[in-house]
Tab-separated table of C-alpha atoms and ligand atoms in Angstrom:
chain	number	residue	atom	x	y	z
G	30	UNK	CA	12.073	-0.409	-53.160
G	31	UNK	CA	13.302	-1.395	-49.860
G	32	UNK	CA	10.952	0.447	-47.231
G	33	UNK	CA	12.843	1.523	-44.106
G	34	UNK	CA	11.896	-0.098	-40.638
G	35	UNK	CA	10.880	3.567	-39.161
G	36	UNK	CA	10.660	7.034	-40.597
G	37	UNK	CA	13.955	9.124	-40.286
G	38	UNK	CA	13.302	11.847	-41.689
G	39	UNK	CA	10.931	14.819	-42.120
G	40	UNK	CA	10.594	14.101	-45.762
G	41	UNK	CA	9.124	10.974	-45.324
G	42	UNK	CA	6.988	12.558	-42.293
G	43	UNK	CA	5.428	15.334	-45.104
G	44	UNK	CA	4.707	12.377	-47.718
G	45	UNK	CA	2.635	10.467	-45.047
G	46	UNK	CA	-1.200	10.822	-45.113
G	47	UNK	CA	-3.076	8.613	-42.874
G	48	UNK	CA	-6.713	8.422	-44.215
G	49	UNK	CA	-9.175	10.581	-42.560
G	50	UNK	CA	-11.974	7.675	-43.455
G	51	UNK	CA	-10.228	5.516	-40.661
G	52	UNK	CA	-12.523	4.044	-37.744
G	53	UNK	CA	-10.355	5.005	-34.857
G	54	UNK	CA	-7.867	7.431	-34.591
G	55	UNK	CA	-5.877	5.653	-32.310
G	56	UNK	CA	-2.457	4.393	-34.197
G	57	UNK	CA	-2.101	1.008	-35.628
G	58	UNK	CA	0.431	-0.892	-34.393
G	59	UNK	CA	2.802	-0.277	-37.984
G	60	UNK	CA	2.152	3.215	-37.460
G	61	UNK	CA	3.710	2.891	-34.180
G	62	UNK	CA	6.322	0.354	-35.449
G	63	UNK	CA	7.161	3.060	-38.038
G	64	UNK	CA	7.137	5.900	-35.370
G	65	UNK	CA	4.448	7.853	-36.736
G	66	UNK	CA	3.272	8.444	-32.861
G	67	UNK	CA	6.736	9.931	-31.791
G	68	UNK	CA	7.304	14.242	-31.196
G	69	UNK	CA	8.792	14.884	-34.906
G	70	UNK	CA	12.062	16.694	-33.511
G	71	UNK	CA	13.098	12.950	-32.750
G	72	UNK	CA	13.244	12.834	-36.486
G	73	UNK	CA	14.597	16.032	-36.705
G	74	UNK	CA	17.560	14.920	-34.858
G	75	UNK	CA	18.249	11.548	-36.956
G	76	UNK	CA	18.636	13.746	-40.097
G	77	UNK	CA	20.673	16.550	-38.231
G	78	UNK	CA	23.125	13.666	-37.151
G	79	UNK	CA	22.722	11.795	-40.292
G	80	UNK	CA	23.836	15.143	-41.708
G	81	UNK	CA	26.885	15.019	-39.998
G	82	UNK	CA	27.357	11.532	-40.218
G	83	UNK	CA	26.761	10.581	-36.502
G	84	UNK	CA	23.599	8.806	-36.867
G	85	UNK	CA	24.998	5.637	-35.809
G	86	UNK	CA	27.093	6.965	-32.813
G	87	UNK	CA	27.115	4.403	-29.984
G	88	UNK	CA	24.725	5.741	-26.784
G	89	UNK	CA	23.846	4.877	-23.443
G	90	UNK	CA	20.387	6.124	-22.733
G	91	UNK	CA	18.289	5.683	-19.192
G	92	UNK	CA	15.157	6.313	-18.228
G	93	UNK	CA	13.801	7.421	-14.985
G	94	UNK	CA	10.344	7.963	-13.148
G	95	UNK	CA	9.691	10.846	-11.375
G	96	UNK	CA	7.943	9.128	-8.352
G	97	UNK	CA	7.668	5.935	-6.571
G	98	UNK	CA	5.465	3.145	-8.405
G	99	UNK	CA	4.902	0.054	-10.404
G	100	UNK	CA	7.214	-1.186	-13.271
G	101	UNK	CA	4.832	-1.943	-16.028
G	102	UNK	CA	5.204	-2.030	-20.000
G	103	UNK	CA	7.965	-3.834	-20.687
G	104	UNK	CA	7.129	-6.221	-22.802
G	105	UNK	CA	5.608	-3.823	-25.190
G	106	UNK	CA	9.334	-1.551	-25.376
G	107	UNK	CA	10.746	-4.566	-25.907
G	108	UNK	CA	8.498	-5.268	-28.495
G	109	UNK	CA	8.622	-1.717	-30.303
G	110	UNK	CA	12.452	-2.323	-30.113
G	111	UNK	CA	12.349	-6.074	-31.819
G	112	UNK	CA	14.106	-5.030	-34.778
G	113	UNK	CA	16.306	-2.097	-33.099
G	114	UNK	CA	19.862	-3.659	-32.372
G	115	UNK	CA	20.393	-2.687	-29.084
G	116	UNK	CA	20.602	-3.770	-25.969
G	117	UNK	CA	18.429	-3.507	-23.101
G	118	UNK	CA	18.498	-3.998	-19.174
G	119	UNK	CA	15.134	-3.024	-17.170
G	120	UNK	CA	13.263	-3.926	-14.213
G	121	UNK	CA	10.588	-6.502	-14.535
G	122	UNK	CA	6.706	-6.101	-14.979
G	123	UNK	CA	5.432	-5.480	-11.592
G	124	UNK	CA	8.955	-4.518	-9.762
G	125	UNK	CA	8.387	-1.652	-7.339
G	126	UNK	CA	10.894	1.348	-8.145
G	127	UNK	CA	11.446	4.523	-6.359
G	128	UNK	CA	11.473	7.980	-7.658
G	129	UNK	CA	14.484	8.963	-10.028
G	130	UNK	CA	15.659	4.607	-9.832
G	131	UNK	CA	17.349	4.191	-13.161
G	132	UNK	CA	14.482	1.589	-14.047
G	133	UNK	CA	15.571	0.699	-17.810
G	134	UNK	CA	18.952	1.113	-19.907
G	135	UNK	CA	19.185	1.043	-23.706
G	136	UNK	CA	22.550	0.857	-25.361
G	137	UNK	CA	23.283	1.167	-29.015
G	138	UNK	CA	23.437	3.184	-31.986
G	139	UNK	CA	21.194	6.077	-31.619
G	140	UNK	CA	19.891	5.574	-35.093
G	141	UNK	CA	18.550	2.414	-34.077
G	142	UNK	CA	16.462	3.581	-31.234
G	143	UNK	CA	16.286	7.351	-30.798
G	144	UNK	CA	13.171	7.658	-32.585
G	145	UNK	CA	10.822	5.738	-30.428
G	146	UNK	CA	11.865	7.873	-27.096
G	147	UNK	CA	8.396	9.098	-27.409
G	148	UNK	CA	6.258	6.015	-27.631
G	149	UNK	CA	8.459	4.111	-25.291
G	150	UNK	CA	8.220	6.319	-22.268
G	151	UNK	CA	4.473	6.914	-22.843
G	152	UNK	CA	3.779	3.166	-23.105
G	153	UNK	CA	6.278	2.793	-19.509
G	154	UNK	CA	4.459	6.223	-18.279
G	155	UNK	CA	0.862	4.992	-18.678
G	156	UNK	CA	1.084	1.455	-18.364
G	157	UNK	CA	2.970	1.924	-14.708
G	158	UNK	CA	0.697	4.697	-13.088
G	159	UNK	CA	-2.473	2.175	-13.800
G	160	UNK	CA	-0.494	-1.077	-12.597
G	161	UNK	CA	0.243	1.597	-9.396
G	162	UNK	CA	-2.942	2.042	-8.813
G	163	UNK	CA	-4.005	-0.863	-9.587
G	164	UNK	CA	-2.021	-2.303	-6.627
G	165	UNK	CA	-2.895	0.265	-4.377
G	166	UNK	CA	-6.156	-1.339	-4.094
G	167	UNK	CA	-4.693	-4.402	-4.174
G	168	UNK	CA	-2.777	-3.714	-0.420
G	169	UNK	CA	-6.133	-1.857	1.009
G	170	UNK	CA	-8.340	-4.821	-0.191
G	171	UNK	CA	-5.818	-7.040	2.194
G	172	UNK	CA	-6.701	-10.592	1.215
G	173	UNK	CA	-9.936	-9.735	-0.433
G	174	UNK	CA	-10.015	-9.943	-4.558
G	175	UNK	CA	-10.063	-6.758	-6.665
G	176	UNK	CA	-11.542	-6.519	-10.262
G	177	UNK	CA	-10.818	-4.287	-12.876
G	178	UNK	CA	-13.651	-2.547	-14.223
G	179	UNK	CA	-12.661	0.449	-15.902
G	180	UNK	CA	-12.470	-0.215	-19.594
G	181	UNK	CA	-15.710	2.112	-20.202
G	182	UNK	CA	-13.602	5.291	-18.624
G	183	UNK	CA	-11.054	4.710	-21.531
G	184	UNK	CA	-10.560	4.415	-25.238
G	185	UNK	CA	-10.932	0.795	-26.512
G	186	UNK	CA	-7.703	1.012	-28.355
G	187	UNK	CA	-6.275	1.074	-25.012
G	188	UNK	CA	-8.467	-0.577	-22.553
G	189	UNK	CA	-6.657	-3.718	-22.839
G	190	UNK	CA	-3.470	-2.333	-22.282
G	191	UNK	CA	-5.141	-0.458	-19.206
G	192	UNK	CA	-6.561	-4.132	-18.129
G	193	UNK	CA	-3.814	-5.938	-18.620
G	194	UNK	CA	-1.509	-3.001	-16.740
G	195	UNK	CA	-3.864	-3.556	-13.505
G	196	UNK	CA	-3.193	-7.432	-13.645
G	197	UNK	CA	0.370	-6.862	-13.606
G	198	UNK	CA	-0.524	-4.175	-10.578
G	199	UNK	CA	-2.079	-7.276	-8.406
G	200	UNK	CA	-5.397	-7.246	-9.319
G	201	UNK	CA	-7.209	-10.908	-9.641
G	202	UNK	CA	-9.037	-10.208	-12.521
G	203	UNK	CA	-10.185	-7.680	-15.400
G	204	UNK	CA	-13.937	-7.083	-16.750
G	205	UNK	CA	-12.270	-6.468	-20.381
G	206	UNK	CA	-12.262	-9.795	-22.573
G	207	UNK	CA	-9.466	-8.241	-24.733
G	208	UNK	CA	-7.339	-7.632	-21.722
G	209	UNK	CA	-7.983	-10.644	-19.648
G	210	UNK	CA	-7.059	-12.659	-22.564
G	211	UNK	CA	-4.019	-10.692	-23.272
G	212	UNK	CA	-2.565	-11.632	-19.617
G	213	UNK	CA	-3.959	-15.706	-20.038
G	214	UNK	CA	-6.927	-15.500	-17.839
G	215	UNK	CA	-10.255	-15.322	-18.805
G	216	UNK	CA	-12.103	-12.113	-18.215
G	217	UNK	CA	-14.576	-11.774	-14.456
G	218	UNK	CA	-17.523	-9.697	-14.340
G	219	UNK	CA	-21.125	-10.257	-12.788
G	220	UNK	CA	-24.578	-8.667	-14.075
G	221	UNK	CA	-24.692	-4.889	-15.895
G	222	UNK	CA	-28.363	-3.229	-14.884
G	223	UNK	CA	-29.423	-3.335	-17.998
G	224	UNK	CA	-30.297	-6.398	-17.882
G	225	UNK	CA	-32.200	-6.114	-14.369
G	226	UNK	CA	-33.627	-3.162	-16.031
G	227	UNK	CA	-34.719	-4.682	-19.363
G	228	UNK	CA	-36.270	-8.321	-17.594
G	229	UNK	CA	-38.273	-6.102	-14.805
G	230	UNK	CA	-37.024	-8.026	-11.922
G	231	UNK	CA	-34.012	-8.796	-10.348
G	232	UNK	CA	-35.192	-12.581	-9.887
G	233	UNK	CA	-36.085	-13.123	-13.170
G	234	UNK	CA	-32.768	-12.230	-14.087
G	235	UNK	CA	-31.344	-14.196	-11.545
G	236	UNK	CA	-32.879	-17.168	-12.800
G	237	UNK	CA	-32.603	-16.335	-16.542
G	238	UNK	CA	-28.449	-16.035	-15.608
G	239	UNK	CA	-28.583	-19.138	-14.067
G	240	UNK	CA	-30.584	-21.369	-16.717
G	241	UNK	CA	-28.702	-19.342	-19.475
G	242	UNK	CA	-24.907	-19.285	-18.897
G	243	UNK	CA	-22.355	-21.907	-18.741
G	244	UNK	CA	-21.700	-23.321	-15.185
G	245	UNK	CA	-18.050	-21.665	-14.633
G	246	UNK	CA	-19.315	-18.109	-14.526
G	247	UNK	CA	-19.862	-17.514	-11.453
G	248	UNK	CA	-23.490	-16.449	-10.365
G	249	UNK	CA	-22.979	-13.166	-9.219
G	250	UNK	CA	-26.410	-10.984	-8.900
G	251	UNK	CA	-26.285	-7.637	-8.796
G	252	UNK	CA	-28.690	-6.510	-6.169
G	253	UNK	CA	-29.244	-2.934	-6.030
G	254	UNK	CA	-31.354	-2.129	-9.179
G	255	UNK	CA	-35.411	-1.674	-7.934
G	256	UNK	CA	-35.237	-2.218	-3.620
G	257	UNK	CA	-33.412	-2.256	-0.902
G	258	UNK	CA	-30.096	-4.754	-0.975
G	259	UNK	CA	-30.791	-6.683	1.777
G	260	UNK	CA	-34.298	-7.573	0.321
G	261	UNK	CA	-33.005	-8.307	-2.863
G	262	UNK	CA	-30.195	-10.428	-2.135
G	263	UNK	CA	-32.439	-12.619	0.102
G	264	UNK	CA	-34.827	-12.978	-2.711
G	265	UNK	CA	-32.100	-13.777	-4.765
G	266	UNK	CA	-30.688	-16.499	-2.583
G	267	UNK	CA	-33.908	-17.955	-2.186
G	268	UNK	CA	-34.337	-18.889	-5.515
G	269	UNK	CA	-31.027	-19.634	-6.699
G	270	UNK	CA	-30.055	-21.605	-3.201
G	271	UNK	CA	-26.086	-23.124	-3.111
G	272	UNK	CA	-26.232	-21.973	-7.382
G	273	UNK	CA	-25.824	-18.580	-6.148
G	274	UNK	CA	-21.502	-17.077	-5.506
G	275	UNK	CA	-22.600	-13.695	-4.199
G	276	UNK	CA	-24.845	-10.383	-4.595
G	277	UNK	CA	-22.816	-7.076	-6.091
G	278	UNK	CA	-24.138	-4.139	-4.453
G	279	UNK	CA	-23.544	-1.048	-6.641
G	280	UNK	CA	-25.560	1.633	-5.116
G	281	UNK	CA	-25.224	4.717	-7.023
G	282	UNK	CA	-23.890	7.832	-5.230
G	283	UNK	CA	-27.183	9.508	-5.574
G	284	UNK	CA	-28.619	7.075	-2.690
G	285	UNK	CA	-24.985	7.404	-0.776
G	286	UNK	CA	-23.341	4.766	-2.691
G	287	UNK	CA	-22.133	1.802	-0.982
G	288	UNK	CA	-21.610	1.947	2.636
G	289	UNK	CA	-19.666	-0.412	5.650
G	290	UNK	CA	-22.928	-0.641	7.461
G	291	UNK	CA	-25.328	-1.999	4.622
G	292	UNK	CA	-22.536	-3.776	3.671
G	293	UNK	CA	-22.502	-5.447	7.098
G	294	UNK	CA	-26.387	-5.216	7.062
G	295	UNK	CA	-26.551	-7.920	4.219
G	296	UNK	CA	-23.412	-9.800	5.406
G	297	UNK	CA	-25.860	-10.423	8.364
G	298	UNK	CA	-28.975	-10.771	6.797
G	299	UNK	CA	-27.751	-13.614	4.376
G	300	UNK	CA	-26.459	-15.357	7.181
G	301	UNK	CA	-29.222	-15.576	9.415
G	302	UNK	CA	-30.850	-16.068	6.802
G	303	UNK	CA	-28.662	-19.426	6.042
G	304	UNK	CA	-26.598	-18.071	3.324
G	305	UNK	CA	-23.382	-18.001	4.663
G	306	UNK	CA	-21.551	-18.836	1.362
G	307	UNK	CA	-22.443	-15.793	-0.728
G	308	UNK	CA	-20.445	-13.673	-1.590
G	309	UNK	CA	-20.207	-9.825	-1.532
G	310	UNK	CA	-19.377	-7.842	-4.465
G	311	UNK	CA	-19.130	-4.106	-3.630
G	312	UNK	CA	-18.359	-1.683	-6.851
G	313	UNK	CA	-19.313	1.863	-7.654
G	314	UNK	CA	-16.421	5.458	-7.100
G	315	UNK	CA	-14.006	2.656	-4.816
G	316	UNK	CA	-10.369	4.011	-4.409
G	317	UNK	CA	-7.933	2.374	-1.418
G	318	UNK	CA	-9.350	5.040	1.131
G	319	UNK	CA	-13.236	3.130	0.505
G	320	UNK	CA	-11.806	-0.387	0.296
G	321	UNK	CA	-10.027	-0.619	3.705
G	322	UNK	CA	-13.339	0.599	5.379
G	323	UNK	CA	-15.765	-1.724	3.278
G	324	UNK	CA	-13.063	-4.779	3.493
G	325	UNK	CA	-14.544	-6.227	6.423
G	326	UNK	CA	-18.167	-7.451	5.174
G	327	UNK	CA	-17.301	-7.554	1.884
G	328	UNK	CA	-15.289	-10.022	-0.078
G	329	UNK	CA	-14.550	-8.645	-3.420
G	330	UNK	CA	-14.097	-5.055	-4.909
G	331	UNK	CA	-14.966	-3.836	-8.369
G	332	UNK	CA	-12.743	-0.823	-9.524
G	333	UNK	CA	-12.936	1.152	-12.488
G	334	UNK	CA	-12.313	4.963	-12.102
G	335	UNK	CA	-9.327	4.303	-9.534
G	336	UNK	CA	-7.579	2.561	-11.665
G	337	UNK	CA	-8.420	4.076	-15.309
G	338	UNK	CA	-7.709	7.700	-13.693
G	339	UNK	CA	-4.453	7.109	-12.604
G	340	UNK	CA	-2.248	9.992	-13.565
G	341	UNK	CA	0.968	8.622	-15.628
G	342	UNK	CA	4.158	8.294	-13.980
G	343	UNK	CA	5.793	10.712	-15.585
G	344	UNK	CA	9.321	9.152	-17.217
G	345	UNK	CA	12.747	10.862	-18.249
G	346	UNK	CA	15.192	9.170	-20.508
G	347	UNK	CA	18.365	10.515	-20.130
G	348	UNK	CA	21.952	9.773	-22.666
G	349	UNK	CA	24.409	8.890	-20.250
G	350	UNK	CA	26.976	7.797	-22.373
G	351	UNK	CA	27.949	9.168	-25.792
G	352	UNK	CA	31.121	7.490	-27.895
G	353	UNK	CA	32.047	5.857	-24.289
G	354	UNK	CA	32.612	9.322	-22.889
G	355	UNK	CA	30.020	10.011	-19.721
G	356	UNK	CA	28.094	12.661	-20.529
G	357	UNK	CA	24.961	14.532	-19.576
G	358	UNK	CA	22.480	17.618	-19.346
G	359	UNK	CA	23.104	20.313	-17.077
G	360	UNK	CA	21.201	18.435	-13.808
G	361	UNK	CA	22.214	15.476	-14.217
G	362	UNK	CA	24.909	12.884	-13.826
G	363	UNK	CA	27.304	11.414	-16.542
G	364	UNK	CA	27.375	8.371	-16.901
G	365	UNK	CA	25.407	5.731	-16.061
G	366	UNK	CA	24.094	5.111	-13.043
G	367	UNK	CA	24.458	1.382	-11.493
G	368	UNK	CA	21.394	-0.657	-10.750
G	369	UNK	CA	21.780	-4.306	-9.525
G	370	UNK	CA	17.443	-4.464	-10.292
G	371	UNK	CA	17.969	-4.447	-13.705
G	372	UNK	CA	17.984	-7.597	-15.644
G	373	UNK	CA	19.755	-7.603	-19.422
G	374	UNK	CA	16.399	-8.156	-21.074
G	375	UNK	CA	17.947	-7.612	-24.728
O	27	PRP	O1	-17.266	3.647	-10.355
O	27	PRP	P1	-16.075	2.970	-10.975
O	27	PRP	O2	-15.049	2.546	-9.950
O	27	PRP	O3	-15.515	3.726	-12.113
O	27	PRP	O4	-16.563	1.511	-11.540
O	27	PRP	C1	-17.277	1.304	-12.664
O	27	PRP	C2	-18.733	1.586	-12.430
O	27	PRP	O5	-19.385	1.467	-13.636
O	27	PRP	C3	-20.477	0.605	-13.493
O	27	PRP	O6	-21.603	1.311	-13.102
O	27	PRP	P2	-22.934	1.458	-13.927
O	27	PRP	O7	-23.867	2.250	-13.120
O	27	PRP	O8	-22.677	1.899	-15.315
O	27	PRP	O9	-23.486	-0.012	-13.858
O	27	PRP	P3	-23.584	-1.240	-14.800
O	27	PRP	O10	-22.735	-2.257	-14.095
O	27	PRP	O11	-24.997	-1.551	-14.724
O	27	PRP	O12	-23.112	-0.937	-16.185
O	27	PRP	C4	-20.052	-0.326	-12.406
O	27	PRP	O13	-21.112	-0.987	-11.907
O	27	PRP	C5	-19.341	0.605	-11.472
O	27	PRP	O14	-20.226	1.262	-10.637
């Protein structure tokens, strides 16, 4: 029997039992192909117009955010709508929009995209309130790189979407090997403490990094695990000379986290010290407000909870057009409203 490309009706909805034995419980991508992750009363409504024969009643849909931010997701509406014949004209990944900019336009029967209203504004919802954030850091860090770190705050199912979202933000690189590899770049990160913790000494791992690990990852030693930064990243230096890219200080929030004057303290230690060329990694509760006063003395910034706690820009699609009549909710304006931003994408 022919299956249908997505469920359209609430028949089909009470026949479908996903196994409780699964691993995750995030959806599959079929399941969200199929539109098993949408509100039901979107199915609801293809069988009332089906009912009445109006299933396939040309629309004009458009969706909205309610404030200011990042255009990210794109790619992954347009491919949820691969086999939906419509057509589609949006803003790009990484466009800027303002609050209540028509930022994406979907025209075509309503049976052939109606069902995924749910999964297509939570995938432009989520994916653009991280990339927001994301670049929020981005502007305080000024020239200085940013790194994504916050694929532990999230589930996996979606930490590469997360990862990938903060790329598209501005960031220069992602922790997450899914994500990094889903954007073409190859994933950044330095030295977790477990494995200060585990060797006993900071130099020993130092020099275990070194001797173990292929040349292009760049030796970045994590200095705040047993003493004081400043001693550590000196010892550190010593023994792995011009080998070593930089120290990460990461010192928890229990000891006052990371602040601009032992950041400044180490810049100056290492030089004096003859270490001009490292590096300084600073990570641990950074959001835009802690970057701009560390970005003086320190050269990089690891960000996790910024970015993975970024509330969802919330998004509204609206039909604009039903039949080629303007129409609309009480609130809002029939018809559609122009937007010279948006490129025919579909
Ligand atoms: O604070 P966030 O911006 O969310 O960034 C993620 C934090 O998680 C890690 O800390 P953890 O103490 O677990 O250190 P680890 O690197 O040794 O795993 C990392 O070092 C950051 O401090």
């Amino acid at each position: 029997m022919l299956q249908n490309r997505w469920i359209n009706s609430i028949e089909e909805v009470s026949v479908f039992h996903p196994s409780p034995e699964r691993l995750f419980y995030s959806a599959t991508h079929e399941e969200i192909k199929r539109g098993y992750t949408t509100d039901i009363y979107f199915v609801s409504a293809q069988q009332i117009l089906k009912h009445l024969n109006l299933q396939d009643t040309l629309v004009v849909a458009e969706v909205f955010p309610r404030r200011e931010g990042v255009m990210c997701g794109v790619q992954e509406v347009l491919n949820l709508l691969q086999e939906s014949k419509v057509e589609v004209w949006s803003l790009e990944e990484g466009d800027t929009f303002e609050a209540k900019e028509v930022v994406m336009r979907i025209k075509g029967p309503y049976s052939e995209f109606g069902i995924f209203e749910t999964p297509l504004l939570g995938i432009l919802a989520q994916s653009s309130g991280w990339a927001t954030a994301a670049r929020e850091c981005k502007k305080a860090a000024g020239k200085k790189a940013v790194l994504a770190f916050g694929a532990r705050h999230v589930h996996p199912a979606v930490a590469p979407v997360m990862e990938r979202a903060a790329l598209v933000g501005g960031v220069d690189g992602c922790a997450c090997i899914l994500g990094a590899k889903l954007a073409g770049r190859e994933p950044g990160g330095t030295i977790p403490h477990a494995a200060i913790l585990i060797t006993g000494d900071t130099v020993i791992a130092a020099k275990a990094f070194e001797e173990a690990l292929p040349g292009q990852f760049p030796r970045i030693i994590l200095v705040d695990t047993f003493k004081d930064e400043a001693e550590e990243a000196l010892r550190v230096a010593k023994v792995l000379g011009e080998k070593l890219a930089g120290v990460r200080l990461d010192t928890p929030e229990e000891r006052g986290g990371v602040s601009p004057a032992l950041v400044r303290e180490v810049r100056i230690r290492l030089d004096q010290a003859g270490f001009s060329w490292v590096k300084i990694v600073v990570s641990g509760g950074l959001n835009p407000e802690k970057i701009a006063l560390l970005r003086e003395d320190a050269d990089m910034f690891g960000v996790g909870s910024y970015i993975s706690g970024a509330r969802p820009i919330d998004m509204t699609m609206d039909i604009k057009e039903v039949a080629g009549q303007k129409i609309a909710k009480r609130g809002r304006i029939p018809g559609i409203i122009p937007n010279p931003r948006l490129k025919k994408l579909k």
